[in-house]
mmCIF file of C-alpha atoms in Angstrom:
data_model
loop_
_atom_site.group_PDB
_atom_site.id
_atom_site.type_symbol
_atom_site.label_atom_id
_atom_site.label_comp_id
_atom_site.label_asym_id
_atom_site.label_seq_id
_atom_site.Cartn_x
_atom_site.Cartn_y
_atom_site.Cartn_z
ATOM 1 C CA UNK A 1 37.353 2.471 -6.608
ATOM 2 C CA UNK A 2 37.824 -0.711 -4.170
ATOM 3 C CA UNK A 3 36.179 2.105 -1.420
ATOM 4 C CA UNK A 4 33.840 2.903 -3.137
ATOM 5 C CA UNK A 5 32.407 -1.061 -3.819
ATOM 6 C CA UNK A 6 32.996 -1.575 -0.118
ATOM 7 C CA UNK A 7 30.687 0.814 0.613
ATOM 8 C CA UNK A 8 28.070 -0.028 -1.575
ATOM 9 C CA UNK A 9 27.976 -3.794 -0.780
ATOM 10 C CA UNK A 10 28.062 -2.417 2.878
ATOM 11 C CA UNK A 11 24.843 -0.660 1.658
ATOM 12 C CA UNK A 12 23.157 -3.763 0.612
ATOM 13 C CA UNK A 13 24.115 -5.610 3.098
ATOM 14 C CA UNK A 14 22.484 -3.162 5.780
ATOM 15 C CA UNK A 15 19.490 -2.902 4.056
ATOM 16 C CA UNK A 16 19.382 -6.536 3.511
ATOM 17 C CA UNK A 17 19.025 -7.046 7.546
ATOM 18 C CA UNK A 18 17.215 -3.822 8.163
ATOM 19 C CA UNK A 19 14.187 -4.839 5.450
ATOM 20 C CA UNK A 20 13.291 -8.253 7.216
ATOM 21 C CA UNK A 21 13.422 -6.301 10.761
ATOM 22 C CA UNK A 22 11.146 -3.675 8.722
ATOM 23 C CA UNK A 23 8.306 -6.414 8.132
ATOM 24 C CA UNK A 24 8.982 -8.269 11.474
ATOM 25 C CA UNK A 25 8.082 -4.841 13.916
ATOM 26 C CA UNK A 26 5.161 -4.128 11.427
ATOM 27 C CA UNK A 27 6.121 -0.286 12.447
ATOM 28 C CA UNK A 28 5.169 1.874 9.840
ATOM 29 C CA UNK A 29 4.438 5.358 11.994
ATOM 30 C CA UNK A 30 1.870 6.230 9.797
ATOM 31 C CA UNK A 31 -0.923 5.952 12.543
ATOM 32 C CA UNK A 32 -3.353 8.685 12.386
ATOM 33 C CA UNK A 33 -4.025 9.953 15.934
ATOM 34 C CA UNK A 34 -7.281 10.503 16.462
ATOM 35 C CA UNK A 35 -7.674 6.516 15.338
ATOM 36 C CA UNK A 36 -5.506 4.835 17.919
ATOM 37 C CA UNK A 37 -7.374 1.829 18.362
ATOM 38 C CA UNK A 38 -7.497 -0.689 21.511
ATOM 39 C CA UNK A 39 -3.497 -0.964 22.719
ATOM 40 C CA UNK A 40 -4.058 -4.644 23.167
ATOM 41 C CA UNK A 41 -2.359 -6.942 20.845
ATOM 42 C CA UNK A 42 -4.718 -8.417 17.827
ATOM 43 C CA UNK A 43 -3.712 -11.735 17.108
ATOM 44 C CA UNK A 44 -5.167 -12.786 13.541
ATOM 45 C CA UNK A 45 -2.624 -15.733 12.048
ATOM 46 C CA UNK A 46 -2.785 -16.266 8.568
ATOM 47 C CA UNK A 47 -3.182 -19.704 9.159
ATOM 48 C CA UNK A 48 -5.637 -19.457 12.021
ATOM 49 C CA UNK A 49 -7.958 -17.936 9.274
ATOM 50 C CA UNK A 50 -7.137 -19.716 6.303
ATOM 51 C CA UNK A 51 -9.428 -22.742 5.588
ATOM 52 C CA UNK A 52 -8.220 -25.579 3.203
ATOM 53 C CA UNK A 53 -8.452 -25.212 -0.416
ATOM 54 C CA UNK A 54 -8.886 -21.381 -0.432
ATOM 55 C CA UNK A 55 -11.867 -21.161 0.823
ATOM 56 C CA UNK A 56 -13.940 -18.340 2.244
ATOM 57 C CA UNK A 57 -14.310 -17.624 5.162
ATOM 58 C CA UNK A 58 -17.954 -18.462 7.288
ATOM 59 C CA UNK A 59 -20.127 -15.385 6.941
ATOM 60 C CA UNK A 60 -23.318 -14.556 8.840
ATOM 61 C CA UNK A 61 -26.658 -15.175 7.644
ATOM 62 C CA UNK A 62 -27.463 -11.864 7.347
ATOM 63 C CA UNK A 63 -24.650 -10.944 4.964
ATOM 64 C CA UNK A 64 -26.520 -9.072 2.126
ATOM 65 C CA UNK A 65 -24.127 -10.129 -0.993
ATOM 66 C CA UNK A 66 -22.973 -13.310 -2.281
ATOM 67 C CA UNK A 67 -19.937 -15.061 -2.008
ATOM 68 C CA UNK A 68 -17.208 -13.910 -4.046
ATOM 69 C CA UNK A 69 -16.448 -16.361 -7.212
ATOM 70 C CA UNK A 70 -13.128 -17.262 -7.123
ATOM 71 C CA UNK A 71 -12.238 -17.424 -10.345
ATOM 72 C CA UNK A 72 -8.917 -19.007 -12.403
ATOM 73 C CA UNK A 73 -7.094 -15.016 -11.773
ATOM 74 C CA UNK A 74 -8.387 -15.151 -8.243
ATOM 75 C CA UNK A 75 -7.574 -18.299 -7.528
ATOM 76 C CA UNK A 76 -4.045 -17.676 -8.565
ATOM 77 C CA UNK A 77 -3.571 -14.473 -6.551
ATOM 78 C CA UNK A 78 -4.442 -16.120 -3.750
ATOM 79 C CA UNK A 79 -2.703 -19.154 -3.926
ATOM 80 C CA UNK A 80 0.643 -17.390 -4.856
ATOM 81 C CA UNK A 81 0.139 -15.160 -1.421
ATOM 82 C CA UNK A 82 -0.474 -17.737 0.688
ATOM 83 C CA UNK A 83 3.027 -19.529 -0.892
ATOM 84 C CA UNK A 84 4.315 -16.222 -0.257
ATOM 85 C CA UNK A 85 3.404 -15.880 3.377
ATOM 86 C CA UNK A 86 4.524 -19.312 4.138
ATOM 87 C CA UNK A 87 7.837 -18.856 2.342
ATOM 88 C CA UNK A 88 7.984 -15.355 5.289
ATOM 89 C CA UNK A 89 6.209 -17.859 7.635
ATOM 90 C CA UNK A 90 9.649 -19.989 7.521
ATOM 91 C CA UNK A 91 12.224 -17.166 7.359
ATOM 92 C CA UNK A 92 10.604 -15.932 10.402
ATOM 93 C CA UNK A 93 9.408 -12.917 9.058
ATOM 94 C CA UNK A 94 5.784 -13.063 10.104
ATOM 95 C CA UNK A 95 5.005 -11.839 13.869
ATOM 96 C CA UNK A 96 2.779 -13.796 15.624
ATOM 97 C CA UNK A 97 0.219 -10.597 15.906
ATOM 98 C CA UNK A 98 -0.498 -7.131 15.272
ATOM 99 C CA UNK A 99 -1.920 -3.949 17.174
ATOM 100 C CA UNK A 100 -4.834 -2.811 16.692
ATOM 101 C CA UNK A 101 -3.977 0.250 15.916
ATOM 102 C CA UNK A 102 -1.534 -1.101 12.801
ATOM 103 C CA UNK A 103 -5.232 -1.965 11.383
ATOM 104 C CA UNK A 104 -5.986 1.646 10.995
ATOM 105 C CA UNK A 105 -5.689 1.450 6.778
ATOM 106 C CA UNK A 106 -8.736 -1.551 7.004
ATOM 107 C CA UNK A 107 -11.894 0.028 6.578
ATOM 108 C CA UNK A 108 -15.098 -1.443 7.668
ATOM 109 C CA UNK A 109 -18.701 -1.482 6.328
ATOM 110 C CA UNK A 110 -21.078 -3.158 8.953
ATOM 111 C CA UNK A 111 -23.852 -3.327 6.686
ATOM 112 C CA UNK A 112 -22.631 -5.017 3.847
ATOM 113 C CA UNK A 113 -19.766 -6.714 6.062
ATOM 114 C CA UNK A 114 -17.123 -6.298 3.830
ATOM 115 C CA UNK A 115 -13.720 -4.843 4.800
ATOM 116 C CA UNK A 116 -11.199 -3.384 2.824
ATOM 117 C CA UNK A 117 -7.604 -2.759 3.272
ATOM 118 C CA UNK A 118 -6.356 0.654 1.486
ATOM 119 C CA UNK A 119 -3.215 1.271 -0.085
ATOM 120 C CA UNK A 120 -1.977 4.995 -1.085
ATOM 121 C CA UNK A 121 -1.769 5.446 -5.066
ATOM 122 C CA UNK A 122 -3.895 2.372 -5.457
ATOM 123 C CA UNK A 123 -7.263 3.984 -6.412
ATOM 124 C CA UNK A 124 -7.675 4.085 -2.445
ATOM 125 C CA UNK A 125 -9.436 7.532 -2.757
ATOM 126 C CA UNK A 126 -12.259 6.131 -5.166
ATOM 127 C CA UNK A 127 -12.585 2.911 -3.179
ATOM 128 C CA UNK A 128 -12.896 5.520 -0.164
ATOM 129 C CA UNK A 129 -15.777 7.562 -2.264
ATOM 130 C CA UNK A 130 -17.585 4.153 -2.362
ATOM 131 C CA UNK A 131 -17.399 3.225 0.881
ATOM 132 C CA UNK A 132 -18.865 6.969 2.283
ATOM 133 C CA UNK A 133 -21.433 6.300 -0.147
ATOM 134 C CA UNK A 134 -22.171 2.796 1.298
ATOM 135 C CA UNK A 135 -23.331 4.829 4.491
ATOM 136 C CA UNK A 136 -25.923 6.303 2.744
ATOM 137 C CA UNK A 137 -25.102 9.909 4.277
ATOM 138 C CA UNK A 138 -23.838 11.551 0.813
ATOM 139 C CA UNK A 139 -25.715 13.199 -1.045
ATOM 140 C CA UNK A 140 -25.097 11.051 -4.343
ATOM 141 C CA UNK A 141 -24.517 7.880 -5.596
ATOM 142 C CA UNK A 142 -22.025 9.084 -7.686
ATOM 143 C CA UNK A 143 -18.274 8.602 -6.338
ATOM 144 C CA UNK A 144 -16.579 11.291 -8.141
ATOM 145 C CA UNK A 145 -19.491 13.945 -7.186
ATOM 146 C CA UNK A 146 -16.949 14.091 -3.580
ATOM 147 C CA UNK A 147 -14.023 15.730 -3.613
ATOM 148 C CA UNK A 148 -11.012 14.377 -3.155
ATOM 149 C CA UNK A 149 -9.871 16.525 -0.101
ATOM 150 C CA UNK A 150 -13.429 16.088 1.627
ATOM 151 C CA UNK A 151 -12.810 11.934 1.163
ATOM 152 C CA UNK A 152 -9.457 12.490 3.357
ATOM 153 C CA UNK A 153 -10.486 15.422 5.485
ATOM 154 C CA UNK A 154 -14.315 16.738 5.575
ATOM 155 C CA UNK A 155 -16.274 13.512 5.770
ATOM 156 C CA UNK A 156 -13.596 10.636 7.267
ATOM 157 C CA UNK A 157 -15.685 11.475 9.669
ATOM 158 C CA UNK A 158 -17.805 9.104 8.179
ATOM 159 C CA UNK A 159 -15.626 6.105 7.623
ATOM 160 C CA UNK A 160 -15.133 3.426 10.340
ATOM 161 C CA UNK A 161 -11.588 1.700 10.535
ATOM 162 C CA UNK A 162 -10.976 -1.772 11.869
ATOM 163 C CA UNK A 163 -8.602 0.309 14.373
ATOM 164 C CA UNK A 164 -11.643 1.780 15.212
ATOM 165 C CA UNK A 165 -13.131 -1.106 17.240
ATOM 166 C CA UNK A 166 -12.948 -1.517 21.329
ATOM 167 C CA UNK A 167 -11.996 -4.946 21.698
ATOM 168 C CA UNK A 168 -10.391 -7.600 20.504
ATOM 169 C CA UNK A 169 -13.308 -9.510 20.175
ATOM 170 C CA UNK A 170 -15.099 -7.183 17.560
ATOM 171 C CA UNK A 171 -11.918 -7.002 15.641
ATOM 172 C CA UNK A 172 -11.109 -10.884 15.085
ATOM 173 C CA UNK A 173 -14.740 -11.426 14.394
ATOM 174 C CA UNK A 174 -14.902 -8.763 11.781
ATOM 175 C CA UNK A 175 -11.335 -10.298 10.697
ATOM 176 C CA UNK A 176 -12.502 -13.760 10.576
ATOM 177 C CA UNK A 177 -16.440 -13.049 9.277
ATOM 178 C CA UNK A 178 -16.066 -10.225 6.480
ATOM 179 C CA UNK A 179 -14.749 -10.584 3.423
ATOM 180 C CA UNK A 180 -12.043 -8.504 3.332
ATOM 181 C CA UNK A 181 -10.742 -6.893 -0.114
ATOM 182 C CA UNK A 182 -7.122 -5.407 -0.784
ATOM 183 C CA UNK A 183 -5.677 -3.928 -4.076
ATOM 184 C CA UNK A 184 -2.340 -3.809 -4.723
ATOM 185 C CA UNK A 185 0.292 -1.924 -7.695
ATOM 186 C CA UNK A 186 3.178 -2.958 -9.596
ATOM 187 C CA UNK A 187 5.497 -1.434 -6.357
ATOM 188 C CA UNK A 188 8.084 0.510 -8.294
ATOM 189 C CA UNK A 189 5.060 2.277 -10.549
ATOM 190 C CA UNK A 190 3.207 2.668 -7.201
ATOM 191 C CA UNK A 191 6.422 4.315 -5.724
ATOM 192 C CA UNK A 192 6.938 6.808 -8.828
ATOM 193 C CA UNK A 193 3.340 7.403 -8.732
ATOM 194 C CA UNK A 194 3.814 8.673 -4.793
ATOM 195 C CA UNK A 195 6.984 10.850 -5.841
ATOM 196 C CA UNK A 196 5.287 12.537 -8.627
ATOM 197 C CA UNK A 197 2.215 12.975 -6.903
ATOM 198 C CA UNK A 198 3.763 14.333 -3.618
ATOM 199 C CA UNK A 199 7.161 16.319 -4.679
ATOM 200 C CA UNK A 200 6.307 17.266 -8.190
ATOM 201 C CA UNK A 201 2.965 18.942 -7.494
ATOM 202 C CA UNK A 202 1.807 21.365 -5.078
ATOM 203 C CA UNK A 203 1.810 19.499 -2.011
ATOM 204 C CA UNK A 204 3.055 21.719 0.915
ATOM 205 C CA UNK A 205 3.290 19.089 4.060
ATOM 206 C CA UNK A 206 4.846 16.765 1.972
ATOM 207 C CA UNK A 207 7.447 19.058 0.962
ATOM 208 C CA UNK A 208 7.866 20.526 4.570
ATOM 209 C CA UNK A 209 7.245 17.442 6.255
ATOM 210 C CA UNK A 210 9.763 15.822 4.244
ATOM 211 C CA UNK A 211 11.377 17.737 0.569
ATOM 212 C CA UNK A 212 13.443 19.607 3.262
ATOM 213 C CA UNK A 213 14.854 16.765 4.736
ATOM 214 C CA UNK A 214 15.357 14.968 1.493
ATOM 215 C CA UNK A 215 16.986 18.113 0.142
ATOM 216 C CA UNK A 216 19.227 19.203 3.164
ATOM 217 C CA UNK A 217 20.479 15.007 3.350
ATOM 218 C CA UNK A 218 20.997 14.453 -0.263
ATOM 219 C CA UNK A 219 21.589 17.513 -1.954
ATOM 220 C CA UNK A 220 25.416 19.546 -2.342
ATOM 221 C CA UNK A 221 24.866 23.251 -2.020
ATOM 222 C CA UNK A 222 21.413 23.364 -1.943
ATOM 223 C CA UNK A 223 20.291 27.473 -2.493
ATOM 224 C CA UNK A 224 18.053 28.662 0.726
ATOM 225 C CA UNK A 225 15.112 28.736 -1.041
ATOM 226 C CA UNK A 226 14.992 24.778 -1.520
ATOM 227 C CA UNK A 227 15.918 23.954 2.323
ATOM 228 C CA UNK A 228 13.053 26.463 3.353
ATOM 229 C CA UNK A 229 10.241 25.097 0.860
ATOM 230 C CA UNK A 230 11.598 21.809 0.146
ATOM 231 C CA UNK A 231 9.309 21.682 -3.201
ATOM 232 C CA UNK A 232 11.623 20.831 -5.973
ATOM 233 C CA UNK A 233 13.233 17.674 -4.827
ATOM 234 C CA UNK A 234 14.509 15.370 -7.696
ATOM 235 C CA UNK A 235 13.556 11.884 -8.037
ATOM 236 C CA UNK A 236 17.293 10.678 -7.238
ATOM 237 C CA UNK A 237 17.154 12.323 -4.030
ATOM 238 C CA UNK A 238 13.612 10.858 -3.274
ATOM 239 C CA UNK A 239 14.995 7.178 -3.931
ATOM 240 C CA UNK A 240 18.259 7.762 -1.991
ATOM 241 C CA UNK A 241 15.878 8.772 1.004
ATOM 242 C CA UNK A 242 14.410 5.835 0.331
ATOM 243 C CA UNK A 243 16.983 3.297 0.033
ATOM 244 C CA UNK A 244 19.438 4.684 3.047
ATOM 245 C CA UNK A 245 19.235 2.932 5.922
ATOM 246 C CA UNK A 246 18.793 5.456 8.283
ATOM 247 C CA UNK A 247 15.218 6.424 6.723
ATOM 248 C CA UNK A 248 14.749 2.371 7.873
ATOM 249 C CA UNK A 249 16.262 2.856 11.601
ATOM 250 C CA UNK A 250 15.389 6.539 12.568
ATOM 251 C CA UNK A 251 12.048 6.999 11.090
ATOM 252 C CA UNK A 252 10.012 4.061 8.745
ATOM 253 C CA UNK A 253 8.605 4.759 5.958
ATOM 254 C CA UNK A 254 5.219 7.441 4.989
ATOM 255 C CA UNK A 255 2.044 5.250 4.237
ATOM 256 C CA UNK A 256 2.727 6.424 0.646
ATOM 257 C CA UNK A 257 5.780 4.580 -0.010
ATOM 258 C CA UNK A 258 5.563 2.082 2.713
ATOM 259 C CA UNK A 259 5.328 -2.207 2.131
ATOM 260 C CA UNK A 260 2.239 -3.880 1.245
ATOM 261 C CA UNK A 261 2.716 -6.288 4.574
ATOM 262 C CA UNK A 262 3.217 -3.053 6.810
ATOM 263 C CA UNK A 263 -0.639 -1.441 5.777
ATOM 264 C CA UNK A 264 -2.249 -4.513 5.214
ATOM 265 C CA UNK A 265 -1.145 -7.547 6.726
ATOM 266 C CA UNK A 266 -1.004 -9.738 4.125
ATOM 267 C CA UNK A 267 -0.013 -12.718 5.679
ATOM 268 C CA UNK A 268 -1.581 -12.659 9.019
ATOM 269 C CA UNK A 269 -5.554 -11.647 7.567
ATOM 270 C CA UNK A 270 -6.975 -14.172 4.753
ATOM 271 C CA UNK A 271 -7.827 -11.429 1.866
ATOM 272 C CA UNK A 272 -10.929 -13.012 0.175
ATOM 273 C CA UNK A 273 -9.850 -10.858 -3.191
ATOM 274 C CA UNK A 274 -7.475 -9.485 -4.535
ATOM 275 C CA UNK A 275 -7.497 -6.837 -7.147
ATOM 276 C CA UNK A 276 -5.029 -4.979 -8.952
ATOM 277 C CA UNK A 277 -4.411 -1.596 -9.932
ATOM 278 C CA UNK A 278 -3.772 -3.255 -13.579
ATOM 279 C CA UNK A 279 -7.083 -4.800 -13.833
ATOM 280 C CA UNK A 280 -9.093 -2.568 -11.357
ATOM 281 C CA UNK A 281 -12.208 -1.758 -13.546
ATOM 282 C CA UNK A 282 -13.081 -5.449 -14.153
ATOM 283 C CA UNK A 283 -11.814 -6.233 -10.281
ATOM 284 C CA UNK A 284 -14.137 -3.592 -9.082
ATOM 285 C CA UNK A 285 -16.882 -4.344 -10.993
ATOM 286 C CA UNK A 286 -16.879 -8.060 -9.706
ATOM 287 C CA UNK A 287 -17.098 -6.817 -6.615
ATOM 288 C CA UNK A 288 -19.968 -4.770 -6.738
ATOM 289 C CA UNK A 289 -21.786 -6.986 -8.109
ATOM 290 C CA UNK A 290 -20.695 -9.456 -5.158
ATOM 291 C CA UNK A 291 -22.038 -6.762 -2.915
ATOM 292 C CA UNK A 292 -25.051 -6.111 -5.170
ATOM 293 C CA UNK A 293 -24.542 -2.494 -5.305
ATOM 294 C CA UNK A 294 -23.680 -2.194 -8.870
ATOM 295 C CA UNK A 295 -26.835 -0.932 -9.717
ATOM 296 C CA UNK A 296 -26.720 2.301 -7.436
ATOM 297 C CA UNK A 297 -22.776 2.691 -7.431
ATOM 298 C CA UNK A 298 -20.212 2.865 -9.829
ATOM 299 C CA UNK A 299 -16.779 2.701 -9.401
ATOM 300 C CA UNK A 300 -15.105 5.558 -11.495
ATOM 301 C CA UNK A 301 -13.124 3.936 -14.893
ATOM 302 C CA UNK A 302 -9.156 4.319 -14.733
ATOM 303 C CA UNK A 303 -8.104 7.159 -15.947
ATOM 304 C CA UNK A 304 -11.603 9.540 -15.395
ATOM 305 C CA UNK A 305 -9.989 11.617 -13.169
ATOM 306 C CA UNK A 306 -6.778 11.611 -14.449
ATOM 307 C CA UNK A 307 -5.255 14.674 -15.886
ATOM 308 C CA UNK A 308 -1.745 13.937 -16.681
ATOM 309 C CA UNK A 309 0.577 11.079 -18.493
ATOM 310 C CA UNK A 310 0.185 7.947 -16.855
ATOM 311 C CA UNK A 311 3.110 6.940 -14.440
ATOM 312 C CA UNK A 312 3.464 3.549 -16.255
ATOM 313 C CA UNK A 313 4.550 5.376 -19.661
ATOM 314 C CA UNK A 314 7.136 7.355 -17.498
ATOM 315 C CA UNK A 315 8.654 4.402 -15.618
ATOM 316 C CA UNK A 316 11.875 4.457 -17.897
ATOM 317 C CA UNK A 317 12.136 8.356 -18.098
ATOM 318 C CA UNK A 318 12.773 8.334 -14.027
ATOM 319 C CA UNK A 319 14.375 4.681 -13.320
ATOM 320 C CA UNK A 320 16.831 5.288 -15.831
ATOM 321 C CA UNK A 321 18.769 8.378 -14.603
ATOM 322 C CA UNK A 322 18.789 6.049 -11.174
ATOM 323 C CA UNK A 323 22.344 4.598 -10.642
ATOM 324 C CA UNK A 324 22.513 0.847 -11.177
ATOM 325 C CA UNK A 325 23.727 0.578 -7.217
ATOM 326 C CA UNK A 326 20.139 2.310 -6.304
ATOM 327 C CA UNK A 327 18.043 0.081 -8.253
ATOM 328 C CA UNK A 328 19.336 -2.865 -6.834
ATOM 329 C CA UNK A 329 18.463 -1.320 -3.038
ATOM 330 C CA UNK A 330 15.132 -0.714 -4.455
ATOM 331 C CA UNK A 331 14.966 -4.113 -5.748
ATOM 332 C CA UNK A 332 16.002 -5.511 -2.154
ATOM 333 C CA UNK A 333 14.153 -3.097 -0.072
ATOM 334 C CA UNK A 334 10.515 -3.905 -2.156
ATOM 335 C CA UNK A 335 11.109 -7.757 -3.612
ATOM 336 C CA UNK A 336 8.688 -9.268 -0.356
ATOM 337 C CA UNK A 337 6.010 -7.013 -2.053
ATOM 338 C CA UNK A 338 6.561 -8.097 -5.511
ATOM 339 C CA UNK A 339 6.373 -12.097 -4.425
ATOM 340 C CA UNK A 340 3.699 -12.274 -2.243
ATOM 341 C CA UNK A 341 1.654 -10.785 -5.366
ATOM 342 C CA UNK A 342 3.069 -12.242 -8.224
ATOM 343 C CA UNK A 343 4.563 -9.067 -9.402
ATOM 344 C CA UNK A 344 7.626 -10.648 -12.017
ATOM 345 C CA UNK A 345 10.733 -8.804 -12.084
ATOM 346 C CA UNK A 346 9.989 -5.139 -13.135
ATOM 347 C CA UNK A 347 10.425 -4.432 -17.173
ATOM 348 C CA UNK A 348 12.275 -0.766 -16.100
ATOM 349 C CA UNK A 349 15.271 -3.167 -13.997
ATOM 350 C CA UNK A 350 15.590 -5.255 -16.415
ATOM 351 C CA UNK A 351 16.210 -2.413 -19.117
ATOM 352 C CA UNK A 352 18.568 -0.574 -16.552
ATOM 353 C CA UNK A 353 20.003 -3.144 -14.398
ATOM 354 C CA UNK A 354 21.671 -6.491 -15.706
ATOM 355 C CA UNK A 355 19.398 -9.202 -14.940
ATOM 356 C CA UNK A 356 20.124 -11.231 -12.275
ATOM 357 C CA UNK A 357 18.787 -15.119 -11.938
ATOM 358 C CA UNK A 358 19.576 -14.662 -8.052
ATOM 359 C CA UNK A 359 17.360 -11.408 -8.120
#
């Protein structure tokens, strides 16, 4: 028994200095290759671009939308990143810049000069619809008339990435000129959402790339079949893959399960909004109409393309078979995300896990 707490407070402890090393090296080995990006050093400092009282940033004359009302919810989410960041800024925790080619999940409309920073299981593959449509060579002005494997595959083609970009120069001025757009998840739904999505349906380089592993690490026994597909991993062995601390050192985390502050860089770009995954048809509709292309595009309502029950009513279902131990890694390894955006302490924790006021 006394082993067995040693080791798990040994757990937390390593995770507890591996996490804060995690958002420090901003390495999140998720870079696709053909998008490596200038290998000079980006420096964008969230205070360098944040101007006082929360407001936005100086935009060309030839910007073709209006600026972004930032109303009471806006001004909110803004105000409790940027207590957020500084809060980071103090422990350290913020490097002082970026590669280019960690800006690879910004993408970048030069016509409209907005920029927006996607995050898997956020709606990113309908905010990517929007964007091909905003260069006017689809076929439609409909979002969901492109499939979702042509959005990631056929026609990324298509898309331009602040990675993308030669120079330093052209990045920090798109940085510092564009408004820039990120939406974010309740982390813990976003994380089932990526386990259900990629290890409970037919997805074969997830499970090869990574069931096997999973399996062969974290399961006793395991028949042939299971080590040579990797397709039926269980949602334990997912989140003990996720909270051992050699995923951390040896490999980072997939884009799909990685931090907010590792694809976006929260605290070193000044988001002009942010929108939520909660809220996302009002947030998307507000900006459209910011970028005055609500009349020829419209975002697709939650839940149109949606065939199964919604991750949120299955939270408690999956957390709670999830030893007490786990959740609290969980807690540890994604509490940065759930601070800087003003996430409170998760309703499935505090119906599994004693509630802590040092949380």
């Amino acid at each position: 028994m006394l082993k067995s707490k040693k080791l798990f407070l040994m757990g937390i402890a390593v995770v507890g200095i591996l996490v804060p090393l995690m958002f420090l090296s901003q390495t999140t080995g998720n870079v696709r290759s053909h998008r490596r990006g200038p290998k000079t050093k980006v420096v964008a400092r969230f205070r360098d671009n944040v101007s006082e009282g929360n407001k936005t940033s100086v935009a060309s004359p030839q910007n073709l939308y209006t600026n972004m009302s930032l109303d009471v919810t806006q001004q909110e989410r803004l105000s409790t990143l940027k207590r957020g960041c500084k809060v980071l800024e103090k422990k350290g925790l913020v490097p002082d810049s970026v590669k280019a080619r960690h800006l690879n999940h910004i993408l970048v409309d030069d016509t409209y000069q907005v920029m927006f920073c996607y995050i898997p299981k956020v709606a990113c593959t309908n905010m990517k619809r929007v964007f091909l449509l905003l260069t006017g060579k689809m076929n439609t002005t409909n979002p969901l008339d492109i499939k979702s494997n042509d959005v990631h595959f056929t026609h990324d083609k298509h898309l331009k990435y602040l990675s993308d970009y030669s120079s330093e120069v052209e990045i920090n001025y798109r940085i510092k000129s564009y408004k820039k757009v990120i939406f974010v998840r309740e982390p813990l739904e976003r994380l089932l959402s990526a386990y259900r999505n990629k290890f409970m349906e037919k997805s074969e380089y997830f499970h090869r790339r990574f069931g096997r592993r999973i399996i062969r690490r974290y399961r006793d026994n395991p028949s042939e079949s299971s080590v040579e597909l990797g397709n039926d991993v269980q949602f334990i062995e997912f989140v003990k893959y996720i909270t051992d601390s050699s995923t951390i050192m040896e490999e980072g985390y997939n884009e799909h399960w990685d931090h907010y502050s590792s694809l976006c860089h929260p605290c070193l770009i000044q988001y002009d909004y942010i929108g939520k995954y909660e809220t996302i048809d009002e947030d998307t509709d507000q900006i459209l109409r910011d970028l005055r292309i609500d009349k020829i595009i419209k975002f697709p309502a939650r839940g149109a393309t949606y065939k199964r029950k919604k991750t949120i009513d299955t939270m408690a279902d999956f957390y709670g078979s999830i030893p007490p131990s786990d959740l609290r890694l969980l807690w540890k390894i994604y509490v940065n995300d759930y601070k800087l955006f003003g996430y409170p302490y998760p309703e499935v924790l505090k119906q599994f896990l004693p509630y802590s006021p040092h949380h």
